[in-house]
Coordinates of C-alpha atoms in Angstrom, one line a residue:
Chain D
M1 CA 105.4 135.9 115.4
S2 CA 104.9 134.8 111.9
E3 CA 103.8 131.2 111.8
L4 CA 103.6 129.8 108.4
D5 CA 102.3 126.2 109.6
L6 CA 99.3 127.7 111.3
A7 CA 96.8 125.2 109.6
N8 CA 94.9 125.4 113.0
A9 CA 91.5 124.7 111.7
P10 CA 89.8 121.4 112.8
A11 CA 89.7 118.9 109.8
D12 CA 86.2 118.2 110.4
V13 CA 85.1 121.8 109.4
R14 CA 83.6 121.5 106.1
P15 CA 81.4 124.0 103.9
L16 CA 78.1 124.7 105.0
P17 CA 75.6 122.8 103.0
P18 CA 73.2 125.1 100.9
A19 CA 70.4 126.5 102.8
R20 CA 67.4 124.1 103.0
P21 CA 63.5 124.2 104.3
P22 CA 63.8 123.5 108.0
F23 CA 61.8 120.2 108.0
S24 CA 63.1 118.5 105.1
L25 CA 62.7 114.4 105.1
S26 CA 66.1 113.8 103.7
K27 CA 67.8 116.1 106.4
L28 CA 66.0 114.0 109.2
W29 CA 67.1 110.8 107.3
R30 CA 70.8 111.9 107.8
N31 CA 70.5 111.8 111.3
T32 CA 71.8 108.3 112.5
G33 CA 69.4 108.2 115.6
V34 CA 66.3 108.9 113.4
R35 CA 67.7 106.2 111.0
R36 CA 68.2 103.8 113.8
L37 CA 64.5 104.5 114.9
V38 CA 62.9 103.9 111.8
I39 CA 64.7 100.6 111.3
L40 CA 63.6 99.6 115.0
A41 CA 60.0 100.5 114.2
A42 CA 60.0 98.5 110.6
L43 CA 61.3 95.6 112.5
A44 CA 58.8 96.0 115.1
A45 CA 56.3 96.0 112.5
I46 CA 57.5 92.9 110.9
W47 CA 57.5 91.2 114.1
Q48 CA 54.0 92.2 114.9
G49 CA 52.7 90.9 111.4
A50 CA 54.6 87.5 111.6
A51 CA 53.3 87.1 115.4
L52 CA 49.7 87.7 114.2
W53 CA 50.0 85.5 111.3
Q54 CA 51.4 82.6 113.6
D55 CA 48.4 83.3 116.1
N56 CA 50.4 81.2 118.7
P57 CA 50.8 83.6 121.6
L58 CA 52.2 80.8 123.7
L59 CA 55.2 80.5 121.6
F60 CA 55.6 83.8 119.6
P61 CA 53.8 86.8 121.4
T62 CA 53.2 89.8 119.4
F63 CA 55.2 92.9 119.7
T64 CA 52.3 94.9 121.2
D65 CA 51.8 91.9 123.8
T66 CA 55.4 92.1 124.9
V67 CA 55.4 95.8 125.4
S68 CA 52.2 95.7 127.7
A69 CA 54.2 92.4 129.3
F70 CA 57.0 94.8 129.8
V71 CA 55.2 97.5 131.4
E72 CA 53.2 95.0 133.7
A73 CA 56.3 93.1 134.5
T74 CA 57.9 96.3 135.5
R75 CA 54.9 97.3 137.5
S76 CA 54.0 94.3 139.5
E77 CA 56.8 91.8 139.0
G78 CA 59.6 93.9 139.7
M79 CA 61.3 93.1 136.4
L80 CA 63.6 96.4 137.0
W81 CA 64.7 95.3 140.1
S82 CA 65.9 92.2 138.8
A83 CA 67.7 93.9 136.1
L84 CA 69.0 95.9 138.9
A85 CA 70.1 92.9 140.9
S86 CA 71.9 91.5 137.8
L87 CA 73.7 94.8 137.1
T88 CA 74.9 94.9 140.8
V89 CA 76.5 91.7 140.5
L90 CA 77.8 92.3 137.1
L91 CA 79.6 95.6 138.3
K92 CA 81.2 93.9 141.3
G93 CA 82.7 91.1 139.1
Y94 CA 83.6 93.8 136.3
A95 CA 85.3 95.9 139.0
I96 CA 87.2 93.0 140.5
A97 CA 88.4 91.7 137.2
V98 CA 89.4 95.0 135.9
A99 CA 91.4 95.7 138.8
L100 CA 93.2 92.3 138.9
A101 CA 93.9 92.7 135.1
L102 CA 95.6 96.2 135.6
V103 CA 97.7 94.7 138.2
L104 CA 98.4 91.8 136.3
V105 CA 99.3 93.7 133.5
S106 CA 101.4 96.6 135.1
G107 CA 103.6 93.8 136.7
A108 CA 103.8 92.0 133.1
V109 CA 105.0 95.4 131.9
A110 CA 107.8 95.6 134.5
I111 CA 108.9 92.1 134.7
P112 CA 109.5 89.9 131.8
V113 CA 108.7 86.6 133.4
L114 CA 105.4 88.3 134.5
R115 CA 104.6 88.8 131.1
D116 CA 105.1 85.1 129.9
V117 CA 103.1 84.2 132.9
L118 CA 100.2 86.5 131.8
Q119 CA 100.5 85.6 128.1
T120 CA 100.3 81.8 128.6
L121 CA 97.1 82.1 131.0
T122 CA 95.4 84.4 128.6
A123 CA 96.0 82.2 125.8
M124 CA 94.9 79.0 127.9
F125 CA 91.7 80.8 129.6
N126 CA 90.7 83.2 126.6
P127 CA 89.2 80.2 124.6
L128 CA 87.6 78.7 127.5
P129 CA 83.8 80.2 127.8
A130 CA 83.2 81.5 131.3
I131 CA 79.6 79.8 131.4
A132 CA 81.6 76.3 131.1
L133 CA 83.2 77.4 134.5
L134 CA 79.7 77.6 136.0
P135 CA 79.6 74.0 137.3
L136 CA 82.8 74.0 138.8
A137 CA 82.3 77.4 140.4
M138 CA 78.9 75.9 141.9
M139 CA 80.8 73.0 143.3
W140 CA 83.3 75.1 144.9
L141 CA 81.2 78.0 146.2
G142 CA 77.7 77.1 146.4
L143 CA 74.6 78.6 144.7
G144 CA 75.3 82.2 145.3
E145 CA 76.9 85.4 144.3
S146 CA 80.4 84.5 144.7
A147 CA 80.0 81.5 142.1
L148 CA 78.5 84.3 139.7
L149 CA 81.4 86.5 140.8
L150 CA 83.9 83.9 139.8
V151 CA 82.3 83.3 136.4
L152 CA 82.2 86.7 135.7
V153 CA 85.6 87.6 136.6
H154 CA 86.8 84.9 134.4
A155 CA 85.0 86.3 131.6
V156 CA 86.3 89.7 131.7
L157 CA 89.8 89.1 133.1
W158 CA 91.6 87.4 130.2
P159 CA 90.2 89.4 127.3
F160 CA 90.5 92.7 129.1
A161 CA 94.3 92.0 130.4
L162 CA 95.1 91.0 126.5
A163 CA 93.6 94.4 125.2
A164 CA 95.3 96.4 128.0
L165 CA 98.7 94.6 127.7
S166 CA 98.8 95.3 123.8
G167 CA 97.6 98.9 124.7
F168 CA 100.4 99.2 127.0
D169 CA 102.9 97.7 124.5
Q170 CA 101.9 100.3 121.8
V171 CA 102.9 103.4 123.9
P172 CA 105.4 105.3 121.5
E173 CA 108.6 105.3 122.7
T174 CA 109.1 108.8 122.9
Q175 CA 106.2 109.3 125.2
R176 CA 107.8 106.5 127.6
L177 CA 110.8 108.6 127.3
V178 CA 109.2 111.9 128.2
G179 CA 107.8 110.2 131.5
R180 CA 111.1 108.8 132.6
N181 CA 112.9 111.9 131.8
Y182 CA 110.6 113.7 134.4
G183 CA 111.7 111.0 136.9
L184 CA 108.3 109.1 136.9
R185 CA 108.7 105.4 138.0
G186 CA 106.6 102.5 139.1
P187 CA 102.7 103.2 139.8
A188 CA 103.2 106.8 139.1
Y189 CA 104.6 106.3 135.6
V190 CA 101.9 103.6 134.7
A191 CA 99.1 106.0 136.0
Q192 CA 100.4 109.2 134.2
I193 CA 102.0 107.8 131.1
L194 CA 101.0 104.2 130.3
L195 CA 97.4 104.5 131.2
P196 CA 96.5 107.3 129.5
A197 CA 98.4 106.4 126.3
A198 CA 97.1 102.9 126.2
L199 CA 93.6 104.1 126.7
P200 CA 92.3 103.3 123.2
S201 CA 93.0 99.7 123.8
I202 CA 92.1 99.7 127.2
L203 CA 88.6 101.2 126.4
S204 CA 88.0 98.4 123.6
G205 CA 89.1 95.9 126.1
L206 CA 86.4 97.4 128.4
K207 CA 83.7 97.2 125.8
I208 CA 84.7 93.6 124.9
G209 CA 84.9 92.7 128.6
W210 CA 81.4 94.4 129.3
A211 CA 79.7 92.3 126.5
F212 CA 81.2 89.0 127.8
A213 CA 80.4 89.8 131.4
W214 CA 76.6 90.9 130.5
R215 CA 76.2 87.6 128.2
T216 CA 78.0 85.3 131.0
L217 CA 75.7 86.8 133.8
I218 CA 72.4 86.4 132.2
A219 CA 73.4 82.8 131.0
A220 CA 74.4 81.9 134.4
E221 CA 71.4 83.2 136.1
L222 CA 69.3 80.9 133.9
V223 CA 70.8 78.5 136.0
F224 CA 70.1 79.9 139.5
G225 CA 69.2 83.4 140.7
V226 CA 71.6 85.9 142.2
S227 CA 70.7 85.3 145.6
S228 CA 67.5 84.0 147.5
S229 CA 65.8 87.2 148.0
Q230 CA 66.2 88.8 144.5
G231 CA 66.9 87.0 141.4
G232 CA 68.3 88.7 138.5
L233 CA 67.0 89.3 134.9
G234 CA 68.1 85.7 133.8
W235 CA 66.3 84.1 136.7
F236 CA 63.4 86.2 135.7
I237 CA 63.4 85.0 132.0
Y238 CA 63.9 81.3 133.5
R239 CA 61.0 81.7 136.0
N240 CA 58.5 82.9 133.4
R241 CA 59.2 80.4 130.8
N242 CA 58.3 77.6 133.4
E243 CA 55.1 79.5 133.9
L244 CA 54.9 79.5 130.0
L245 CA 54.4 83.4 130.2
T246 CA 56.1 83.9 126.8
D247 CA 55.3 87.6 126.4
R248 CA 57.3 88.1 129.8
V249 CA 60.2 85.9 128.5
F250 CA 60.3 88.4 125.5
A251 CA 60.0 91.4 127.8
G252 CA 63.0 90.1 129.8
L253 CA 64.9 89.5 126.6
A254 CA 64.2 93.0 125.2
T255 CA 65.4 94.3 128.8
V256 CA 68.6 92.5 128.2
I257 CA 69.0 93.9 124.8
L258 CA 68.0 97.4 126.0
I259 CA 70.6 97.5 129.0
G260 CA 73.4 96.2 126.7
L261 CA 72.5 98.9 124.0
V262 CA 72.6 101.8 126.4
V263 CA 75.9 100.7 127.8
E264 CA 77.7 100.2 124.6
M265 CA 76.0 103.1 122.6
V266 CA 75.4 105.6 125.2
L267 CA 77.9 105.1 128.1
F268 CA 81.0 103.9 126.1
R269 CA 80.4 106.3 123.3
V270 CA 80.4 109.4 125.7
I271 CA 83.7 108.2 127.4
E272 CA 85.3 107.8 124.0
R273 CA 84.0 111.2 122.8
R274 CA 85.3 112.8 126.2
T275 CA 88.9 111.0 125.6
V276 CA 90.2 109.3 122.9
V277 CA 88.3 111.1 120.3
R278 CA 88.9 114.4 121.8
W279 CA 92.8 113.6 121.8
G280 CA 93.0 112.7 118.4
L281 CA 93.8 109.1 119.3
Q282 CA 90.8 107.4 117.8
R283 CA 88.5 108.9 115.0
Chain T
M1 CA 133.6 143.2 157.8
A2 CA 135.3 141.2 155.3
A3 CA 133.8 138.0 154.1
P4 CA 135.5 134.9 155.4
A5 CA 138.1 133.8 152.9
L6 CA 136.4 131.0 150.9
R7 CA 138.5 128.5 148.9
L8 CA 137.1 129.0 145.6
E9 CA 137.4 125.9 143.5
P10 CA 136.5 126.3 139.7
A11 CA 132.9 125.6 139.3
P12 CA 132.4 122.2 137.8
P13 CA 131.1 122.2 134.3
V14 CA 127.1 121.9 134.1
L15 CA 127.6 118.7 132.2
E16 CA 130.6 116.5 131.7
A17 CA 131.2 113.1 130.0
R18 CA 134.5 111.3 130.6
R19 CA 135.7 108.4 128.8
L20 CA 131.9 107.6 127.5
T21 CA 131.6 104.4 125.8
L22 CA 128.5 103.0 124.6
D23 CA 127.5 99.4 123.4
Y24 CA 124.3 98.4 121.7
A25 CA 123.3 94.7 122.0
T26 CA 122.4 93.0 118.9
D27 CA 121.7 89.4 118.1
R28 CA 125.4 89.0 117.1
G29 CA 126.6 90.3 120.6
P30 CA 127.2 93.8 121.4
V31 CA 128.2 96.6 118.9
R32 CA 130.1 99.6 120.1
A33 CA 128.4 102.6 119.2
V34 CA 130.5 105.2 121.0
E35 CA 134.0 105.0 122.2
A36 CA 135.7 106.9 124.9
V37 CA 134.4 110.2 124.0
D38 CA 134.8 113.2 126.6
L39 CA 132.6 116.2 126.5
S40 CA 132.1 119.1 128.8
V41 CA 129.4 121.7 128.7
D42 CA 129.8 125.0 130.8
A43 CA 126.7 127.1 131.9
G44 CA 125.4 129.0 128.9
E45 CA 127.3 127.2 126.4
R46 CA 125.8 125.4 123.3
L47 CA 127.5 122.5 122.4
V48 CA 126.5 120.8 119.1
L49 CA 127.4 117.2 118.6
L50 CA 127.6 116.9 114.7
G51 CA 128.2 113.9 112.6
P52 CA 127.3 111.6 109.7
S53 CA 124.7 108.7 110.7
G54 CA 126.3 105.9 112.4
C55 CA 128.4 108.3 114.5
G56 CA 126.5 107.9 117.8
K57 CA 125.4 111.2 118.4
S58 CA 122.0 110.4 119.2
S59 CA 123.3 107.5 121.4
I60 CA 125.8 110.0 123.3
L61 CA 122.6 112.2 123.9
K62 CA 120.6 109.2 125.1
A63 CA 123.2 108.5 127.7
L64 CA 123.5 112.0 128.8
A65 CA 119.8 111.9 129.4
G66 CA 120.1 108.6 131.4
F67 CA 118.0 106.6 128.9
L68 CA 121.1 104.5 127.9
P69 CA 123.5 103.1 130.6
A70 CA 127.0 103.6 129.5
T71 CA 129.3 100.7 129.2
S72 CA 132.0 102.5 130.7
G73 CA 132.9 106.1 131.4
T74 CA 130.9 108.5 133.9
I75 CA 128.5 111.2 133.4
L76 CA 128.3 114.1 135.6
V77 CA 125.8 117.1 136.3
R78 CA 127.4 119.7 138.1
G79 CA 130.0 117.4 139.3
R80 CA 127.7 114.7 140.7
P81 CA 127.8 111.4 138.6
V82 CA 124.5 110.5 137.4
S83 CA 123.2 107.1 136.3
G84 CA 119.4 107.3 135.5
P85 CA 117.1 110.1 133.7
G86 CA 115.9 113.1 135.6
P87 CA 114.4 116.3 135.3
D88 CA 117.9 118.1 135.7
R89 CA 118.5 117.2 132.2
I90 CA 115.4 117.6 129.9
V91 CA 115.1 116.4 126.2
V92 CA 113.5 117.6 123.4
F93 CA 112.9 114.9 120.9
Q94 CA 112.7 115.0 117.3
E95 CA 109.3 113.1 117.2
F96 CA 106.3 114.9 117.1
D97 CA 104.5 112.7 119.5
Q98 CA 106.5 113.8 122.5
L99 CA 103.6 116.1 123.6
L100 CA 101.2 113.9 125.6
P101 CA 98.0 113.7 123.3
W102 CA 95.7 113.6 126.4
K103 CA 96.8 116.7 127.9
T104 CA 96.0 120.3 126.4
V105 CA 99.4 122.2 125.2
R106 CA 99.1 124.3 128.7
D107 CA 98.7 121.2 130.8
N108 CA 101.5 119.3 128.7
V109 CA 104.1 122.2 129.7
A110 CA 102.5 122.3 133.4
F111 CA 103.0 118.6 133.8
P112 CA 106.8 118.3 134.5
L113 CA 106.3 121.0 136.7
R114 CA 103.7 119.5 138.9
V115 CA 105.4 115.9 138.8
A116 CA 109.3 116.9 138.6
R117 CA 109.2 120.3 140.5
K118 CA 106.1 119.8 142.8
V119 CA 104.9 123.1 142.0
S120 CA 101.3 124.2 142.8
R121 CA 98.8 123.7 140.6
A122 CA 98.1 127.5 139.8
E123 CA 101.9 128.3 139.8
A124 CA 102.2 125.7 137.3
R125 CA 99.8 126.9 135.1
D126 CA 101.0 130.4 135.3
R127 CA 104.5 129.3 134.7
A128 CA 103.1 127.1 131.7
E129 CA 101.4 130.2 130.2
A130 CA 104.5 132.3 130.2
A131 CA 106.6 129.8 128.7
L132 CA 104.1 129.2 126.0
A133 CA 103.8 132.9 125.4
R134 CA 107.8 132.7 124.8
V135 CA 107.5 130.8 122.1
G136 CA 104.4 132.4 120.5
L137 CA 101.8 129.6 121.4
T138 CA 99.3 131.6 123.6
R139 CA 96.5 131.0 121.1
A140 CA 97.1 127.3 121.2
L141 CA 97.0 127.1 125.0
D142 CA 93.8 124.9 125.1
A143 CA 94.4 123.2 122.1
F144 CA 95.2 119.3 122.1
P145 CA 98.4 118.3 120.6
H146 CA 96.8 116.4 117.6
A147 CA 95.3 119.9 116.4
L148 CA 98.7 121.6 116.2
S149 CA 101.3 121.6 113.1
G150 CA 104.6 119.9 113.4
G151 CA 106.3 123.2 114.0
M152 CA 104.0 124.2 117.0
K153 CA 104.4 120.8 118.7
Q154 CA 108.1 121.5 118.5
R155 CA 107.6 124.9 119.9
A156 CA 105.5 123.6 122.7
A157 CA 108.1 121.0 123.6
I158 CA 110.7 123.4 123.7
A159 CA 108.4 125.7 126.0
R160 CA 107.6 122.6 128.2
A161 CA 111.7 122.3 128.5
L162 CA 112.4 125.6 129.2
A163 CA 109.3 126.0 131.8
T164 CA 111.1 123.1 133.9
E165 CA 114.1 125.1 134.0
P166 CA 116.7 122.0 133.9
D167 CA 120.2 122.4 134.5
V168 CA 120.9 121.6 130.8
L169 CA 118.7 121.1 127.7
L170 CA 119.2 118.2 125.4
M171 CA 117.8 118.5 122.0
D172 CA 117.8 115.5 119.6
E173 CA 117.5 116.7 116.2
P174 CA 114.4 118.6 117.1
F175 CA 113.9 120.4 113.9
A176 CA 114.7 117.6 111.4
A177 CA 111.2 116.6 110.7
L178 CA 110.2 119.9 109.7
D179 CA 110.1 122.0 106.5
A180 CA 112.8 124.0 105.5
L181 CA 111.0 127.3 106.1
T182 CA 109.6 126.3 109.5
R183 CA 112.9 124.8 110.5
R184 CA 114.8 128.3 109.6
Q185 CA 112.1 130.1 111.9
L186 CA 112.5 127.8 114.7
Q187 CA 116.1 127.7 114.7
E188 CA 116.1 131.7 114.7
D189 CA 113.6 131.8 117.8
L190 CA 115.7 129.2 119.5
L191 CA 118.7 131.5 119.1
A192 CA 116.8 134.4 120.5
L193 CA 115.7 132.2 123.5
A194 CA 119.1 131.5 124.2
E195 CA 120.2 135.1 124.1
E196 CA 117.4 136.0 126.5
L197 CA 117.7 133.1 128.9
R198 CA 121.3 131.9 128.5
F199 CA 120.3 128.2 128.9
T200 CA 122.9 125.4 128.5
L201 CA 122.4 123.3 125.6
V202 CA 123.3 120.1 124.0
F203 CA 122.2 119.9 120.4
V204 CA 122.2 117.0 118.2
T205 CA 122.1 117.4 114.6
H206 CA 123.7 116.1 111.1
A207 CA 123.2 119.4 109.3
I208 CA 126.4 121.3 109.1
D209 CA 124.7 125.0 108.7
E210 CA 122.4 124.1 111.5
A211 CA 125.4 123.0 113.9
V212 CA 127.2 126.1 113.1
L213 CA 124.4 128.3 113.4
I214 CA 123.1 127.1 116.9
G215 CA 126.1 126.1 118.6
T216 CA 128.9 128.0 120.4
R217 CA 131.1 124.8 120.2
L218 CA 130.9 122.1 117.6
H219 CA 131.8 118.3 118.6
L220 CA 132.6 116.4 115.6
L221 CA 132.2 112.8 115.7
S222 CA 133.3 110.3 113.0
P223 CA 131.4 106.9 112.5
H224 CA 131.5 103.2 113.3
P225 CA 132.4 103.5 116.2
G226 CA 131.5 107.3 117.3
R227 CA 134.9 108.9 118.4
T228 CA 135.9 112.5 118.7
L229 CA 137.0 113.8 115.5
A230 CA 137.4 117.7 116.1
M231 CA 136.2 120.4 118.3
R232 CA 135.5 123.9 116.7
D233 CA 134.7 127.0 118.4
T234 CA 131.7 128.7 116.7
A235 CA 130.6 131.2 119.4
H236 CA 131.4 134.2 116.8
L237 CA 129.1 132.8 114.3
G238 CA 125.5 133.5 114.8
L239 CA 122.3 134.3 112.7
A240 CA 124.1 137.6 111.6
E241 CA 126.9 135.9 110.1
V242 CA 125.0 133.5 108.1
G243 CA 126.2 133.7 104.2
S244 CA 129.4 135.4 105.4
A245 CA 132.7 134.4 104.3
A246 CA 133.7 133.3 107.7
F247 CA 130.4 131.2 108.2
E248 CA 130.9 129.5 104.7
E249 CA 134.6 128.6 105.5
L250 CA 133.8 127.0 108.8
T251 CA 131.0 125.0 107.0
R252 CA 133.3 123.9 104.2
E253 CA 136.1 123.0 106.8
V254 CA 133.5 121.0 108.7
H255 CA 132.3 119.2 105.7
T256 CA 135.9 118.2 104.6
L257 CA 136.8 116.8 108.4
L258 CA 133.5 114.8 108.4
F259 CA 133.5 113.4 104.7
G260 CA 137.1 114.0 103.5
S261 CA 135.9 116.1 100.4
T262 CA 135.9 119.8 99.5
R263 CA 133.2 119.5 97.2
G264 CA 129.9 121.4 98.3
H265 CA 128.4 120.8 101.5
V266 CA 125.0 120.0 103.1

């Protein structure tokens, strides 16, 4: 069958660059990972220089001191266990909030009144920083995991619901009709048509929710630990500040940054590549 | 032994609309889009709804599909009244985004078989591959829709509709967004498939030559609101007759009926 419109070649196929020697610097520089590493190394060098010049390890430890404090805290202080405790609480709150938001948004899609309710609630609660709820959460639920969970759910629920709702609203009319044509209704329709079609917005909502949750949790843990037995990462930072172990405070902060980066740059990037980028919904 | 005598009533038409009236809600109250249109399609027929913009042809198709509730009148599939959408009437849309972008071409075709026909995974896969082979898309089985050209997307959508084996296929200007060469190729391929599979089709278009070519019967509509203008039998006019005197004659006549002028035709 003759097919005149078989422009089937992927758009990203470009002519090969001219042959180069295998280990060229400029070729290496074009790798994003390499560039980032070089920038990070430069920042570390500036840090080291500034700290040596300041010569005040109590307030501003050097890079190398921070690295050794990181290693030591990991070995003897169980810093990674603290991080794990933080992440466990975070994932619980995150999962509750995402599930709740999806239920709310599905309802809002189906029932016009619920849409108004959800939009009013998001407009009200979105500007309210989650950490501002912590005093109230502590009064209601005491110093414990449930108070943290309340704050976390608040941090994730509204921005994620907003993103998911706008994603559902943007699903092309034709794809909705296709789903209805096959007799899909209710939860099956949401799961098989709306959710995948809205995935770009949902993923970006998940990313925003993750960033909010991580910041909120660390901030909340600065006030009290996750539980009596195992404090979280924020608590680790707070404890070491009280003992003036500034290099460990820096190590704790670095861990917060590292975990944030890994989730954002590795986990979400991989999910995006496997889904929305692969489907041509996002570049 | 003689079979017991059955009282054979004539089989009801595959698809029938009686006194179909459709209104659209606007800010200034309801606007009548279609008024008291009767139509009926028998098995193997290809009914083309043809008319200028505003004649409600797409609204009629949406109502037949069950997407648009009728203000009055009834729609029957094989004699049973229907009120909502269902896989007994599969629609092929004009829009290229009718393929679900998160599924490969093969999974797009297998999807309605899984959800609407409850076919096993393996069988859905086999039937999807067979349907895609029919429309010449074997090479694109594992591609995602965004990598396909417009013509290939419409082919895949037609394959998806065929694989489901609905009572009637509903096509809403499926070739209108294609370039002229691709459109002609797809028209020819659709006719070849119709010859082979004898499916029942309702086809909406605003192009007179396409209507005469594709249809076995034309249903002409006048605009504002859409009313039945005339019916014409075109079963005798197919690919072989394109450019013939009879084909040109009918095209001119339909143009006159629709636009009230004998000058040229579109």
